[in-house]
mmCIF file of C-alpha atoms and ligand atoms in Angstrom:
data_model
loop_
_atom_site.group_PDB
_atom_site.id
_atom_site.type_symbol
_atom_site.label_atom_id
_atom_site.label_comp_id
_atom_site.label_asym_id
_atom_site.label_seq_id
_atom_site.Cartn_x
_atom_site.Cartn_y
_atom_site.Cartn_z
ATOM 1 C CA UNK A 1 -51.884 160.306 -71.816
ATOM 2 C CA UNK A 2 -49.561 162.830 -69.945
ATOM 3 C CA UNK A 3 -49.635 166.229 -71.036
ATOM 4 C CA UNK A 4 -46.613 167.023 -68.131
ATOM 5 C CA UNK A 5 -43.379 168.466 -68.945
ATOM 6 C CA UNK A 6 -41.334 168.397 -65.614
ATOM 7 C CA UNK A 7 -38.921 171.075 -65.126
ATOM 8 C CA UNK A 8 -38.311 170.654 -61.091
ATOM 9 C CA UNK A 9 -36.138 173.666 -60.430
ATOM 10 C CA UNK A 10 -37.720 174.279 -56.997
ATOM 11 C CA UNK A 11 -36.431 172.344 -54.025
ATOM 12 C CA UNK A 12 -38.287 169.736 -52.647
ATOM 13 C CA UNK A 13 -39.757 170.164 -48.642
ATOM 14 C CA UNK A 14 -38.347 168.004 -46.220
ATOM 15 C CA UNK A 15 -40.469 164.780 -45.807
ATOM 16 C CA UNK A 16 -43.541 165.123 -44.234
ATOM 17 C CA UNK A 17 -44.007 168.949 -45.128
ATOM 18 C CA UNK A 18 -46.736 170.062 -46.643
ATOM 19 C CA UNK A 19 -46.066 171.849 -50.190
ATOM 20 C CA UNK A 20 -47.882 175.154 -51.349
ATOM 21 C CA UNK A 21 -48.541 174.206 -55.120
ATOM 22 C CA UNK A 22 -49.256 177.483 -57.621
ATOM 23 C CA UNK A 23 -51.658 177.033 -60.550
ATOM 24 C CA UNK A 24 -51.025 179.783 -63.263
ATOM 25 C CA UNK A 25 -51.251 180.121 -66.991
ATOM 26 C CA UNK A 26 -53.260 182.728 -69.204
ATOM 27 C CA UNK A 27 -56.481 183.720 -68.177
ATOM 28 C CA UNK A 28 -59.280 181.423 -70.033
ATOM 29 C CA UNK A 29 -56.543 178.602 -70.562
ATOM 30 C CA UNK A 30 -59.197 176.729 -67.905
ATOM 31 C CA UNK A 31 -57.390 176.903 -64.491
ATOM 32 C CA UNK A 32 -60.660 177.539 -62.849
ATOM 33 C CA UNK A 33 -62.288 174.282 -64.696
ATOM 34 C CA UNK A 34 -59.668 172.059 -63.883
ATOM 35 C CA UNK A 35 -59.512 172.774 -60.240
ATOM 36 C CA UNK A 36 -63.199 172.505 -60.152
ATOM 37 C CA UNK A 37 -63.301 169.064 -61.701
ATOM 38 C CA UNK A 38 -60.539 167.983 -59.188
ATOM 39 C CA UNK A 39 -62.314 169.500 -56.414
ATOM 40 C CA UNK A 40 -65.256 167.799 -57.515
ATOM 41 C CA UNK A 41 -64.191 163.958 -56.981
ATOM 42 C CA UNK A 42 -61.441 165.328 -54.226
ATOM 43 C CA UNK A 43 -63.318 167.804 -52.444
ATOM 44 C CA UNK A 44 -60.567 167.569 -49.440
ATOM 45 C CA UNK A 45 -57.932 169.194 -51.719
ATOM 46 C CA UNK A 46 -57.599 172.358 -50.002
ATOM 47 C CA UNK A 47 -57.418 175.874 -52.560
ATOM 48 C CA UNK A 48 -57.211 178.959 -51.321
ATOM 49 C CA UNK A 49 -59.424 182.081 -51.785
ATOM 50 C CA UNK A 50 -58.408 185.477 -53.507
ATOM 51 C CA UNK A 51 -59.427 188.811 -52.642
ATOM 52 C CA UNK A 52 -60.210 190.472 -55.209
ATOM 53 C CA UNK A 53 -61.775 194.624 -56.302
ATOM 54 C CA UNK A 54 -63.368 192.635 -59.429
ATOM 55 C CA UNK A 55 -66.489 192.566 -59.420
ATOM 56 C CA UNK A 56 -68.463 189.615 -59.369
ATOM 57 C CA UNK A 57 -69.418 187.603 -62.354
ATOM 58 C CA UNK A 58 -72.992 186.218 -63.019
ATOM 59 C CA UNK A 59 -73.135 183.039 -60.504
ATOM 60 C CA UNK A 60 -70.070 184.241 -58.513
ATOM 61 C CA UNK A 61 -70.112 183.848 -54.874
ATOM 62 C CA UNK A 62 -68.857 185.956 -52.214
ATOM 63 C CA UNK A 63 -66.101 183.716 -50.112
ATOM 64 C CA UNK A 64 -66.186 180.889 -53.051
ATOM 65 C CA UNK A 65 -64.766 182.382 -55.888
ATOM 66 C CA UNK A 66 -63.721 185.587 -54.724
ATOM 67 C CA UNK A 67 -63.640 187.619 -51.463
ATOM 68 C CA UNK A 68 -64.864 191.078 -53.384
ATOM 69 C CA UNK A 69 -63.262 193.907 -51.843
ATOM 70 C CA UNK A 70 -63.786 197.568 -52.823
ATOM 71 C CA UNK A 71 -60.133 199.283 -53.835
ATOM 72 C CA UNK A 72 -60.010 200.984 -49.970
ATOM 73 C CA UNK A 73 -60.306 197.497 -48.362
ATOM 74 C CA UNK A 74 -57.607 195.920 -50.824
ATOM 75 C CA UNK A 75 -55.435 198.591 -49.892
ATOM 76 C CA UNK A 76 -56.015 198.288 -46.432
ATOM 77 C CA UNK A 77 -55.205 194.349 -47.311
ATOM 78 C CA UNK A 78 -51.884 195.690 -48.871
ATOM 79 C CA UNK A 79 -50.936 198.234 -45.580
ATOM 80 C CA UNK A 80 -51.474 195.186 -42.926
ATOM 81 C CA UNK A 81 -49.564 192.875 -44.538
ATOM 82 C CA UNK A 82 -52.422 190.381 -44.699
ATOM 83 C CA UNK A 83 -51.989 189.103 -48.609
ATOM 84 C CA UNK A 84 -49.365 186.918 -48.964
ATOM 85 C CA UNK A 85 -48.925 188.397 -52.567
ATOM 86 C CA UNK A 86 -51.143 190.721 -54.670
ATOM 87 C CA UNK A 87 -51.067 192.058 -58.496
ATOM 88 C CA UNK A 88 -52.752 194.028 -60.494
ATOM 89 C CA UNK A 89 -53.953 191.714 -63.644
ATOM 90 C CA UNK A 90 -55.961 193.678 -66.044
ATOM 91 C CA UNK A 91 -56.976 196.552 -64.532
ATOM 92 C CA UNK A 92 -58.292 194.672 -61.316
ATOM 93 C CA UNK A 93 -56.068 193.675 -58.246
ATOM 94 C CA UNK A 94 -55.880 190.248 -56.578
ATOM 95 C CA UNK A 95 -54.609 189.315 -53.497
ATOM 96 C CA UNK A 96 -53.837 185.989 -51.294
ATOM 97 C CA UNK A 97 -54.612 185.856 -48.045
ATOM 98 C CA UNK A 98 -51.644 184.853 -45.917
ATOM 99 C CA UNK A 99 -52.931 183.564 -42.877
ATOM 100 C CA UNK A 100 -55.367 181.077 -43.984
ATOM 101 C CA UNK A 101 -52.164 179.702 -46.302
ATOM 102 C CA UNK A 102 -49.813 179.883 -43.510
ATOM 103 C CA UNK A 103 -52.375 178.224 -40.918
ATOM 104 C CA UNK A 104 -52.869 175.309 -43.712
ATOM 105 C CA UNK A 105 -48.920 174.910 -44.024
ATOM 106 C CA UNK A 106 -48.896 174.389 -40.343
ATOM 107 C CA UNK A 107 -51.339 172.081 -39.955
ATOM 108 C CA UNK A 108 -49.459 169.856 -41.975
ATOM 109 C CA UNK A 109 -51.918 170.080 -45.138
ATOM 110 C CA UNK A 110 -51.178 171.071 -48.892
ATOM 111 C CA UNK A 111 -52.114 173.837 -50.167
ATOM 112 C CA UNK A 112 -53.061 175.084 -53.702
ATOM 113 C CA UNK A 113 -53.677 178.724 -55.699
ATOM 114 C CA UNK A 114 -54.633 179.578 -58.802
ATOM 115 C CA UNK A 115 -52.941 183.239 -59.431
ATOM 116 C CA UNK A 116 -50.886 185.159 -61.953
ATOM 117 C CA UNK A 117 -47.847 185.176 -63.189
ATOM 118 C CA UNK A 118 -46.739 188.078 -61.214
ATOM 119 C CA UNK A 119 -48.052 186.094 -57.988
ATOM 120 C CA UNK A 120 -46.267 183.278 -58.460
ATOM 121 C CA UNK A 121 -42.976 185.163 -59.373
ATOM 122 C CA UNK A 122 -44.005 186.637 -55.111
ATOM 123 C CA UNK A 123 -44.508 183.184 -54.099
ATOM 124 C CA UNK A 124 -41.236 181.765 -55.779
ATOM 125 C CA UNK A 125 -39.537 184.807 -54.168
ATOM 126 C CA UNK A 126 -41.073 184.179 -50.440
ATOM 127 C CA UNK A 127 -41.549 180.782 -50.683
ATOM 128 C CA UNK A 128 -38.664 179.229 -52.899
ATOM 129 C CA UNK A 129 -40.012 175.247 -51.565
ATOM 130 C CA UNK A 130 -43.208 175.784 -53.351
ATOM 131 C CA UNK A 131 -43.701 174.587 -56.457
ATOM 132 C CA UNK A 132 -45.128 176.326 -59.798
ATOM 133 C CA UNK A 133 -46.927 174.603 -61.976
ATOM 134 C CA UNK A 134 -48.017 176.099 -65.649
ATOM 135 C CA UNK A 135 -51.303 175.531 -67.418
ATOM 136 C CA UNK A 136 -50.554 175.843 -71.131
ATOM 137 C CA UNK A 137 -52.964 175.848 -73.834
ATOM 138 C CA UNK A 138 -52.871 173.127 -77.222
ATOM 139 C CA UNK A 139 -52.799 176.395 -79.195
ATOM 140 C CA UNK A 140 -53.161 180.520 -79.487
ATOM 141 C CA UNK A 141 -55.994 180.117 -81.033
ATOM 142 C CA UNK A 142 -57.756 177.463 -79.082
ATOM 143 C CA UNK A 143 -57.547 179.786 -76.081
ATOM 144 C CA UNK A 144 -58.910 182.481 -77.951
ATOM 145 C CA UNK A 145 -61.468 180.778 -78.695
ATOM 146 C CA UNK A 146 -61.642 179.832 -74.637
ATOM 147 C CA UNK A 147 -61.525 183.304 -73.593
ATOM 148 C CA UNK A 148 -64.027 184.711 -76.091
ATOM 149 C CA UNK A 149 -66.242 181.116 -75.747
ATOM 150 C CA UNK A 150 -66.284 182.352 -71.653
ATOM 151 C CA UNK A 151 -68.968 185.643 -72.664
ATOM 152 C CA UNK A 152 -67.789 186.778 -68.912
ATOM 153 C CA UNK A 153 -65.197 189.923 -70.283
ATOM 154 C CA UNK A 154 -66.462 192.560 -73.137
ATOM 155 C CA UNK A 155 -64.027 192.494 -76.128
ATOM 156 C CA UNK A 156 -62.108 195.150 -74.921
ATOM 157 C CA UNK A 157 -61.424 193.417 -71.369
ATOM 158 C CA UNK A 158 -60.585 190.026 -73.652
ATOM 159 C CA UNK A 159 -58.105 192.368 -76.037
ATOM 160 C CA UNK A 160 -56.075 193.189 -72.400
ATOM 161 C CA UNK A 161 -56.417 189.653 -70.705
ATOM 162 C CA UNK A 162 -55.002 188.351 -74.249
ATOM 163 C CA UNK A 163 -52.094 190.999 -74.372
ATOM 164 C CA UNK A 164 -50.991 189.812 -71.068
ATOM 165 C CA UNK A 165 -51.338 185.865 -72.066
ATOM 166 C CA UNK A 166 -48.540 186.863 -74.258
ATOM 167 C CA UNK A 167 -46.039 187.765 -71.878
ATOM 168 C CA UNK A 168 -47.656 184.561 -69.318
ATOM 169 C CA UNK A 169 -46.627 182.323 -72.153
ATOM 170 C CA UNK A 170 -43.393 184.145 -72.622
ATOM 171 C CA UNK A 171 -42.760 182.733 -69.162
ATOM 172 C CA UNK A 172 -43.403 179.090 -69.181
ATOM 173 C CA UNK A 173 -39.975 178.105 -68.704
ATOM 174 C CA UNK A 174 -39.820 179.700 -65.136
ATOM 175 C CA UNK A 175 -42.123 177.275 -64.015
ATOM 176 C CA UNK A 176 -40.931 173.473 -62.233
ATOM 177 C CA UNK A 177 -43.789 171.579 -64.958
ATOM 178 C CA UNK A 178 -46.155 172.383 -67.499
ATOM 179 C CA UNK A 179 -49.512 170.506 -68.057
ATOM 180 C CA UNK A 180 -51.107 171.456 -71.392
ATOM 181 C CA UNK A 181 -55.013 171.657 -70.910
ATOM 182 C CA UNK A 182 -55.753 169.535 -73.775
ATOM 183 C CA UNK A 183 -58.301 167.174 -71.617
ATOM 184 C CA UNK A 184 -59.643 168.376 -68.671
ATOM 185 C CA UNK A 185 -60.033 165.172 -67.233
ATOM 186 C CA UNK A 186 -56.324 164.448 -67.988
ATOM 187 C CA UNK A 187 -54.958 167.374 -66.265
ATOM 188 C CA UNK A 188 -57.537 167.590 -63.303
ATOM 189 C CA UNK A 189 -55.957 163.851 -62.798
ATOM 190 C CA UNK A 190 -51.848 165.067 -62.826
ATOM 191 C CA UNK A 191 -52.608 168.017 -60.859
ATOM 192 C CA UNK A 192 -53.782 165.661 -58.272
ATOM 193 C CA UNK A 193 -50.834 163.737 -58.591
ATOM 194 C CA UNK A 194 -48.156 166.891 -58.207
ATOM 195 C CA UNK A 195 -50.829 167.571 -54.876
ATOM 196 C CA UNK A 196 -49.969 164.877 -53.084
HETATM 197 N N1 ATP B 1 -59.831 171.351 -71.833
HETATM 198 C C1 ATP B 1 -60.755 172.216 -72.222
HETATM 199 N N2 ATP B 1 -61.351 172.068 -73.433
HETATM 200 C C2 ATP B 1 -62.299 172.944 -73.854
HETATM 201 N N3 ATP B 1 -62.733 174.010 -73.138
HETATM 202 C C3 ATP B 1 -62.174 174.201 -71.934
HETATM 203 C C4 ATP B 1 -61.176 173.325 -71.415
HETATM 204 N N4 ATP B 1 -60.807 173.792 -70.185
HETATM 205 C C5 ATP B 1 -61.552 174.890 -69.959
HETATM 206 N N5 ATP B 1 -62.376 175.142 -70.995
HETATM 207 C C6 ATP B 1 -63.319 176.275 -71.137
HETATM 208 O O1 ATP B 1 -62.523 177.452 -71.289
HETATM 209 C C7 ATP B 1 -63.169 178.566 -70.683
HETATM 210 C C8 ATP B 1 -62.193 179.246 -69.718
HETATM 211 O O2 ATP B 1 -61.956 178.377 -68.614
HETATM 212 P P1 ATP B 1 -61.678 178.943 -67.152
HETATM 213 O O3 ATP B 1 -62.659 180.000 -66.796
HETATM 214 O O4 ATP B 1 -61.562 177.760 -66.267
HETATM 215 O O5 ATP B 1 -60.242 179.605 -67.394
HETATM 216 P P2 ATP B 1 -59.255 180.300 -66.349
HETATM 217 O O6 ATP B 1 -57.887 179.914 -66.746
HETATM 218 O O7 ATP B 1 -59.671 179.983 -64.958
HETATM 219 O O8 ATP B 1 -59.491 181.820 -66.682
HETATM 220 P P3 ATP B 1 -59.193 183.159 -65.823
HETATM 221 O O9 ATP B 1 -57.742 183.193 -65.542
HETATM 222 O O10 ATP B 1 -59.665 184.250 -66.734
HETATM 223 O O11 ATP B 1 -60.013 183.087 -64.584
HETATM 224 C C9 ATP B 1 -64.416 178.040 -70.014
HETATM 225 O O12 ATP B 1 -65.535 178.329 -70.830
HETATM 226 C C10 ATP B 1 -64.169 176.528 -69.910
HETATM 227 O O13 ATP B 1 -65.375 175.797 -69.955
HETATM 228 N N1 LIG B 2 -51.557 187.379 -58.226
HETATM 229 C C1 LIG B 2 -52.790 186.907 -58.049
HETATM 230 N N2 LIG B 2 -53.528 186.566 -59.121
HETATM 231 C C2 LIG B 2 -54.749 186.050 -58.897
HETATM 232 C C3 LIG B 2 -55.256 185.876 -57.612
HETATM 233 N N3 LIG B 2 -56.514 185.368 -57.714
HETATM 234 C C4 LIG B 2 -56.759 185.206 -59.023
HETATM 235 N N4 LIG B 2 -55.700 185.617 -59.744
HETATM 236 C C5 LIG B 2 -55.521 185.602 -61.198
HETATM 237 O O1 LIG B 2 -56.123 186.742 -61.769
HETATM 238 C C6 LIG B 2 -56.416 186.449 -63.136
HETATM 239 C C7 LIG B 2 -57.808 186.907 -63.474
HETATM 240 O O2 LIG B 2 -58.772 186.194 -62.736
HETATM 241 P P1 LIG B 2 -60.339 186.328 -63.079
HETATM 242 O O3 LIG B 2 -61.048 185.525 -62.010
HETATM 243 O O4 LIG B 2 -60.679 187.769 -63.054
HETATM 244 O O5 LIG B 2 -60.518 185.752 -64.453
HETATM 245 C C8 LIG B 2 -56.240 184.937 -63.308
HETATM 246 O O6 LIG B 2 -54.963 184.720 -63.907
HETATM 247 C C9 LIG B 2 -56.201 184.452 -61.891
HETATM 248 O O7 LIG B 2 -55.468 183.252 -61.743
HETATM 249 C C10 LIG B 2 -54.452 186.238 -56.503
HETATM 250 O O8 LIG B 2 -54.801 186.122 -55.323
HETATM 251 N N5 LIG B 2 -53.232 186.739 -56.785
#
């Protein structure tokens, strides 16, 4: 069943041009799951890596989930111009590396990132052919329970992450489609689809 509500207010590349797709929503909505579930069967779908001053998580991997930076290196990031965009979400920053997007445009290959809404408000900005995709929850409460169900942030990190899903959801309508992480089969399968 399709959970996709298509907005498609972002214009489409030329043919043959390689689209830079952004994967946001509210953090624990499962953006992270459903990329990993794609990435699973379609390992060749290409996603880039965020720097990041959080620290690392239990099982997190430097250069697979994160690049972890201290806050003098992201700076230094910021001063070279070497992130593509950058935000501060929750008291950490995060960052996309430009070149490794940029050298994936131009060899002709799609390219995906899962970032905030501030980052893809940047990309929209710098990038106006790329399209924005929203992860949405089936409920408030359901991504509570998400969030909370994660055990990675202490309540008073979840009480901040949830205070800015508010304004995320606020924002839905600025996206081009919505997908509504019901199944995460479903979605992994038309994220895919808005890929290629
Ligand atoms: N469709 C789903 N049904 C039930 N649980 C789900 C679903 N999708 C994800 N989850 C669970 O929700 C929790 C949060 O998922 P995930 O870490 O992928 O979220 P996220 O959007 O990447 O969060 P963040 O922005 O904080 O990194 C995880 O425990 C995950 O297993
Ligand atoms: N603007 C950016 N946001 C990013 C980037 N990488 C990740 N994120 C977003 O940050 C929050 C929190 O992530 P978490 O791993 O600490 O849970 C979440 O919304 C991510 O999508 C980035 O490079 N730029």
């Amino acid at each position: 069943m399709s959970t996709a509500v298509s907005r498609g207010t972002s214009p489409v590349p030329p043919a043959g041009q390689p689209r830079l797709t952004v994967l946001s929503g509210p953090s624990g909505v499962g953006k992270s799951t459903v990329v990993a579930h794609m990435r699973k069967a379609h390992p060749e779908v290409w996603l880039s890596v965020s720097a990041t001053t959080r620290k690392p998580r239990p099982g997190e991997r430097e250069g697979v989930q994160y690049f972890f930076v201290e806050d003098e290196e992201f700076d230094k990031l910021v001063a070279n111009g070497e992130l593509l965009e950058w935000a501060e979400f929750a008291g950490n920053r995060y960052g996309t590396p430009r070149k490794a997007v940029l050298d994936r445009l131009e060899a002709g290959e799609p390219v995906l990132l899962e970032i905030d809404l501030q980052g893809a408000r940047q990309v929209r900005e710098t990038m106006p052919e790329a399209q924005l995709v929203f992860l949405a929850p089936p409920s408030w409460d359901e991504l509570v329970r998400r969030l909370t169900g994660r055990g990675t942030e202490s309540p008073e990190v979840i009480e901040r992450r949830l205070k800015v899903a508010k304004i995320e959801l606020a924002a839905e309508s600025e996206f081009d489609t919505t997908l509504v992480n019901t199944s995460v089969e479903d979605v992994a399968r038309e994220l895919l689809a808005l890929l290629s």
